[in-house]
Amino acid sequence: MDIQAETPWDSTPDISARIVTAIGRIATVLRSGMWEVSTAEGLNPAQAEILQLLQHRTTGVRLSWLARQLSISAASTSDSVAALVAKGLVRKAKAEDDGRATALHLTAEGEQVAARLGHALSFADTAVSHLPPGQQVQMLTGLFKLIAELQKTERFPELRACLSCRHFEPNKYPGEEVPHHCALVNAPLPISFLRIDCAEHMPTDPVSQRRNWEAFA
């Protein structure tokens, strides 16, 4: 009975495992960069992330939404929000869609701090910008496809992404170089312009969201 000879590559993890490891290492570097800036602002990581999540959301957000985005309990989120309110960076107001509910907004000072936090990862932005344009588009496409797969696990938080927006029309031009369309601006939507977080985002229904993500995957 022949026994297949061992090769130098037999112990190499599957490529999927190496991709996850690489993403994890990148996340560690990004988290370290954000911690450095947030510490200088007198914030802990959760507080810094809350300020970023509130940025550009003029209608405010609910506490429960923040908890889902942070993947922490409502109680822990409430403690972080209370600290930010005490620092004068966040304010509470009545929600526009429900006068009985509370919405969270950045104060003017909170906007300034959030803007400074936004520059914390400029080193990573610069690194990505050094990649050839075509490779950047391929990477963005791959990340959207990965997010689409993660959406199926119900572990990925809600995004203000094009693919979950009612204005997104997938494959409106099948066979064309730019198949997707944005109804908001009434124009074809190249993959290179797909957004992860869009200020004009209008959530579509759950069925359409699943269809959009699955079509992209």
mmCIF file of C-alpha atoms in Angstrom:
data_model
loop_
_atom_site.group_PDB
_atom_site.id
_atom_site.type_symbol
_atom_site.label_atom_id
_atom_site.label_comp_id
_atom_site.label_asym_id
_atom_site.label_seq_id
_atom_site.Cartn_x
_atom_site.Cartn_y
_atom_site.Cartn_z
ATOM 1 C CA MET A 1 0.000 0.000 0.000
ATOM 2 C CA ASP A 2 1.488 3.278 -1.083
ATOM 3 C CA ILE A 3 1.650 6.032 1.493
ATOM 4 C CA GLN A 4 1.584 9.507 0.070
ATOM 5 C CA ALA A 5 4.762 11.364 0.888
ATOM 6 C CA GLU A 6 4.442 14.312 3.219
ATOM 7 C CA THR A 7 5.114 17.681 1.595
ATOM 8 C CA PRO A 8 6.435 20.877 3.197
ATOM 9 C CA TRP A 9 2.948 22.407 2.814
ATOM 10 C CA ASP A 10 0.882 19.732 4.580
ATOM 11 C CA SER A 11 0.637 21.726 7.802
ATOM 12 C CA THR A 12 -0.439 24.933 6.071
ATOM 13 C CA PRO A 13 -3.910 26.038 7.292
ATOM 14 C CA ASP A 14 -6.715 26.338 4.747
ATOM 15 C CA ILE A 15 -6.712 29.627 2.861
ATOM 16 C CA SER A 16 -10.035 30.564 4.525
ATOM 17 C CA ALA A 17 -8.380 30.221 7.945
ATOM 18 C CA ARG A 18 -5.432 32.350 6.825
ATOM 19 C CA ILE A 19 -7.781 35.052 5.511
ATOM 20 C CA VAL A 20 -9.575 35.160 8.867
ATOM 21 C CA THR A 21 -6.199 35.335 10.656
ATOM 22 C CA ALA A 22 -5.055 38.187 8.417
ATOM 23 C CA ILE A 23 -8.294 40.118 9.029
ATOM 24 C CA GLY A 24 -7.875 39.551 12.770
ATOM 25 C CA ARG A 25 -4.311 40.863 12.721
ATOM 26 C CA ILE A 26 -5.377 43.937 10.747
ATOM 27 C CA ALA A 27 -8.228 44.509 13.198
ATOM 28 C CA THR A 28 -5.733 44.401 16.090
ATOM 29 C CA VAL A 29 -3.570 47.071 14.439
ATOM 30 C CA LEU A 30 -6.596 49.264 13.721
ATOM 31 C CA ARG A 31 -7.904 48.833 17.254
ATOM 32 C CA SER A 32 -4.500 49.811 18.666
ATOM 33 C CA GLY A 33 -4.455 52.952 16.523
ATOM 34 C CA MET A 34 -7.943 53.900 17.668
ATOM 35 C CA TRP A 35 -7.117 53.246 21.334
ATOM 36 C CA GLU A 36 -4.119 55.550 21.138
ATOM 37 C CA VAL A 37 -6.222 58.473 19.898
ATOM 38 C CA SER A 38 -9.247 57.751 22.088
ATOM 39 C CA THR A 39 -7.037 57.600 25.197
ATOM 40 C CA ALA A 40 -5.656 61.022 24.313
ATOM 41 C CA GLU A 41 -9.264 62.261 24.172
ATOM 42 C CA GLY A 42 -10.015 60.761 27.590
ATOM 43 C CA LEU A 43 -12.301 58.071 26.171
ATOM 44 C CA ASN A 44 -12.398 54.306 26.421
ATOM 45 C CA PRO A 45 -12.791 52.269 23.185
ATOM 46 C CA ALA A 46 -16.557 51.797 23.577
ATOM 47 C CA GLN A 47 -17.118 55.531 24.091
ATOM 48 C CA ALA A 48 -14.970 56.347 21.049
ATOM 49 C CA GLU A 49 -16.918 53.910 18.894
ATOM 50 C CA ILE A 50 -20.239 55.368 20.040
ATOM 51 C CA LEU A 51 -19.123 58.851 18.964
ATOM 52 C CA GLN A 52 -18.194 57.482 15.549
ATOM 53 C CA LEU A 53 -21.503 55.660 15.212
ATOM 54 C CA LEU A 54 -23.424 58.835 16.057
ATOM 55 C CA GLN A 55 -21.440 60.955 13.590
ATOM 56 C CA HIS A 56 -23.475 62.131 10.556
ATOM 57 C CA ARG A 57 -26.683 60.630 11.973
ATOM 58 C CA THR A 58 -28.735 63.812 12.170
ATOM 59 C CA THR A 59 -31.946 62.071 13.251
ATOM 60 C CA GLY A 60 -30.232 60.416 16.213
ATOM 61 C CA VAL A 61 -30.171 56.745 17.165
ATOM 62 C CA ARG A 62 -31.697 54.569 19.855
ATOM 63 C CA LEU A 63 -29.736 52.992 22.687
ATOM 64 C CA SER A 64 -30.814 49.517 21.563
ATOM 65 C CA TRP A 65 -29.356 50.155 18.081
ATOM 66 C CA LEU A 66 -26.024 51.191 19.591
ATOM 67 C CA ALA A 67 -25.947 48.033 21.723
ATOM 68 C CA ARG A 68 -26.448 45.866 18.625
ATOM 69 C CA GLN A 69 -23.704 47.708 16.760
ATOM 70 C CA LEU A 70 -21.267 47.321 19.655
ATOM 71 C CA SER A 71 -22.324 43.714 20.378
ATOM 72 C CA ILE A 72 -22.571 44.501 24.087
ATOM 73 C CA SER A 73 -25.452 44.581 26.558
ATOM 74 C CA ALA A 74 -27.902 47.466 26.750
ATOM 75 C CA ALA A 75 -26.746 48.097 30.329
ATOM 76 C CA SER A 76 -23.092 48.467 29.296
ATOM 77 C CA THR A 77 -24.090 50.708 26.402
ATOM 78 C CA SER A 78 -26.185 52.837 28.750
ATOM 79 C CA ASP A 79 -23.192 53.290 31.074
ATOM 80 C CA SER A 80 -20.987 54.430 28.168
ATOM 81 C CA VAL A 81 -23.655 56.828 26.909
ATOM 82 C CA ALA A 82 -24.142 58.261 30.408
ATOM 83 C CA ALA A 83 -20.398 58.955 30.599
ATOM 84 C CA LEU A 84 -20.472 60.714 27.225
ATOM 85 C CA VAL A 85 -23.476 62.804 28.276
ATOM 86 C CA ALA A 86 -21.585 63.812 31.432
ATOM 87 C CA LYS A 87 -18.603 64.830 29.278
ATOM 88 C CA GLY A 88 -20.880 67.028 27.162
ATOM 89 C CA LEU A 89 -20.266 64.994 24.001
ATOM 90 C CA VAL A 90 -23.718 63.398 23.623
ATOM 91 C CA ARG A 91 -27.196 64.752 24.233
ATOM 92 C CA LYS A 92 -30.577 63.080 24.530
ATOM 93 C CA ALA A 93 -33.717 64.231 22.745
ATOM 94 C CA LYS A 94 -37.135 62.907 21.778
ATOM 95 C CA ALA A 95 -37.017 60.604 18.779
ATOM 96 C CA GLU A 96 -38.511 62.153 15.648
ATOM 97 C CA ASP A 97 -40.556 59.048 14.853
ATOM 98 C CA ASP A 98 -41.773 58.445 18.417
ATOM 99 C CA GLY A 99 -42.121 61.222 20.984
ATOM 100 C CA ARG A 100 -42.085 58.665 23.792
ATOM 101 C CA ALA A 101 -38.670 57.321 22.814
ATOM 102 C CA THR A 102 -35.237 58.860 23.304
ATOM 103 C CA ALA A 103 -32.743 59.467 20.524
ATOM 104 C CA LEU A 104 -29.050 60.131 21.031
ATOM 105 C CA HIS A 105 -27.193 62.905 19.203
ATOM 106 C CA LEU A 106 -23.695 64.336 19.203
ATOM 107 C CA THR A 107 -23.238 67.781 20.683
ATOM 108 C CA ALA A 108 -21.128 70.357 18.845
ATOM 109 C CA GLU A 109 -18.138 69.337 20.974
ATOM 110 C CA GLY A 110 -18.944 65.676 20.329
ATOM 111 C CA GLU A 111 -18.849 66.351 16.583
ATOM 112 C CA GLN A 112 -15.370 67.850 16.938
ATOM 113 C CA VAL A 113 -14.081 64.878 18.931
ATOM 114 C CA ALA A 114 -15.651 62.419 16.467
ATOM 115 C CA ALA A 115 -13.918 64.244 13.618
ATOM 116 C CA ARG A 116 -10.565 63.928 15.369
ATOM 117 C CA LEU A 117 -11.206 60.233 15.987
ATOM 118 C CA GLY A 118 -11.903 59.890 12.275
ATOM 119 C CA HIS A 119 -8.253 60.684 11.571
ATOM 120 C CA ALA A 120 -6.998 57.971 13.926
ATOM 121 C CA LEU A 121 -6.821 55.392 11.137
ATOM 122 C CA SER A 122 -5.382 57.654 8.458
ATOM 123 C CA PHE A 123 -2.256 55.461 8.438
ATOM 124 C CA ALA A 124 -4.393 52.506 7.312
ATOM 125 C CA ASP A 125 -6.189 54.604 4.701
ATOM 126 C CA THR A 126 -2.810 55.648 3.327
ATOM 127 C CA ALA A 127 -1.635 52.028 3.201
ATOM 128 C CA VAL A 128 -4.721 50.955 1.219
ATOM 129 C CA SER A 129 -4.396 53.936 -1.127
ATOM 130 C CA HIS A 130 -0.956 52.681 -2.130
ATOM 131 C CA LEU A 131 -2.497 49.548 -3.661
ATOM 132 C CA PRO A 132 -3.234 49.667 -7.411
ATOM 133 C CA PRO A 133 -6.798 50.970 -8.093
ATOM 134 C CA GLY A 134 -7.894 47.661 -9.620
ATOM 135 C CA GLN A 135 -6.696 45.752 -6.567
ATOM 136 C CA GLN A 136 -8.583 48.154 -4.302
ATOM 137 C CA VAL A 137 -11.817 47.426 -6.203
ATOM 138 C CA GLN A 138 -11.156 43.675 -6.002
ATOM 139 C CA MET A 139 -10.557 43.950 -2.276
ATOM 140 C CA LEU A 140 -13.735 45.992 -1.736
ATOM 141 C CA THR A 141 -15.696 43.470 -3.782
ATOM 142 C CA GLY A 142 -14.282 40.581 -1.763
ATOM 143 C CA LEU A 143 -15.120 42.298 1.516
ATOM 144 C CA PHE A 144 -18.703 42.936 0.400
ATOM 145 C CA LYS A 145 -18.998 39.269 -0.548
ATOM 146 C CA LEU A 146 -17.608 38.240 2.842
ATOM 147 C CA ILE A 147 -20.075 40.544 4.610
ATOM 148 C CA ALA A 148 -22.861 39.002 2.516
ATOM 149 C CA GLU A 149 -21.882 35.553 3.787
ATOM 150 C CA LEU A 150 -21.597 36.794 7.382
ATOM 151 C CA GLN A 151 -25.072 38.341 7.103
ATOM 152 C CA LYS A 152 -26.427 34.797 6.812
ATOM 153 C CA THR A 153 -25.108 33.994 10.302
ATOM 154 C CA GLU A 154 -27.023 36.917 11.857
ATOM 155 C CA ARG A 155 -23.809 37.870 13.662
ATOM 156 C CA PHE A 156 -23.041 40.924 11.564
ATOM 157 C CA PRO A 157 -24.541 44.209 12.827
ATOM 158 C CA GLU A 158 -26.836 46.372 10.736
ATOM 159 C CA LEU A 159 -25.060 48.605 8.233
ATOM 160 C CA ARG A 160 -26.069 51.754 6.362
ATOM 161 C CA ALA A 161 -24.659 50.027 3.297
ATOM 162 C CA CYS A 162 -25.871 50.327 -0.284
ATOM 163 C CA LEU A 163 -26.956 46.688 -0.276
ATOM 164 C CA SER A 164 -29.401 47.252 2.602
ATOM 165 C CA CYS A 165 -30.843 50.492 1.159
ATOM 166 C CA ARG A 166 -34.198 50.891 -0.555
ATOM 167 C CA HIS A 167 -32.510 53.005 -3.238
ATOM 168 C CA PHE A 168 -30.225 50.134 -4.295
ATOM 169 C CA GLU A 169 -31.379 48.277 -7.401
ATOM 170 C CA PRO A 170 -29.190 45.193 -7.922
ATOM 171 C CA ASN A 171 -28.479 43.924 -11.420
ATOM 172 C CA LYS A 172 -30.730 46.453 -13.111
ATOM 173 C CA TYR A 173 -28.428 46.270 -16.112
ATOM 174 C CA PRO A 174 -27.544 42.535 -16.364
ATOM 175 C CA GLY A 175 -24.542 41.858 -18.521
ATOM 176 C CA GLU A 176 -23.361 45.459 -18.351
ATOM 177 C CA GLU A 177 -20.017 46.486 -16.891
ATOM 178 C CA VAL A 178 -21.903 48.448 -14.209
ATOM 179 C CA PRO A 179 -24.943 46.263 -13.409
ATOM 180 C CA HIS A 180 -26.284 48.013 -10.281
ATOM 181 C CA HIS A 181 -28.265 51.266 -9.975
ATOM 182 C CA CYS A 182 -28.892 53.876 -7.275
ATOM 183 C CA ALA A 183 -32.426 55.250 -7.461
ATOM 184 C CA LEU A 184 -31.555 58.164 -5.153
ATOM 185 C CA VAL A 185 -29.226 59.762 -7.692
ATOM 186 C CA ASN A 186 -30.814 57.913 -10.649
ATOM 187 C CA ALA A 187 -27.509 56.638 -11.976
ATOM 188 C CA PRO A 188 -25.639 53.369 -12.469
ATOM 189 C CA LEU A 189 -23.694 52.406 -9.338
ATOM 190 C CA PRO A 190 -20.172 51.024 -9.928
ATOM 191 C CA ILE A 191 -18.835 48.571 -7.351
ATOM 192 C CA SER A 192 -16.054 51.054 -6.601
ATOM 193 C CA PHE A 193 -18.730 53.493 -5.344
ATOM 194 C CA LEU A 194 -20.615 51.045 -3.089
ATOM 195 C CA ARG A 195 -20.703 52.431 0.428
ATOM 196 C CA ILE A 196 -20.421 50.680 3.776
ATOM 197 C CA ASP A 197 -21.918 53.665 5.584
ATOM 198 C CA CYS A 198 -24.045 56.212 3.719
ATOM 199 C CA ALA A 199 -25.669 59.283 5.294
ATOM 200 C CA GLU A 200 -28.568 59.081 2.777
ATOM 201 C CA HIS A 201 -29.258 55.426 3.601
ATOM 202 C CA MET A 202 -32.927 54.421 3.819
ATOM 203 C CA PRO A 203 -33.408 50.871 5.141
ATOM 204 C CA THR A 204 -35.248 48.506 2.854
ATOM 205 C CA ASP A 205 -37.413 45.635 4.065
ATOM 206 C CA PRO A 206 -35.722 42.459 5.407
ATOM 207 C CA VAL A 207 -36.714 40.373 2.381
ATOM 208 C CA SER A 208 -35.179 42.862 -0.057
ATOM 209 C CA GLN A 209 -32.054 43.139 2.093
ATOM 210 C CA ARG A 210 -31.515 39.385 1.980
ATOM 211 C CA ARG A 211 -32.132 39.376 -1.775
ATOM 212 C CA ASN A 212 -29.650 42.192 -2.334
ATOM 213 C CA TRP A 213 -26.898 40.631 -0.239
ATOM 214 C CA GLU A 214 -27.468 37.188 -1.730
ATOM 215 C CA ALA A 215 -27.421 38.592 -5.271
ATOM 216 C CA PHE A 216 -24.119 40.264 -4.547
ATOM 217 C CA ALA A 217 -22.671 37.129 -2.914
#
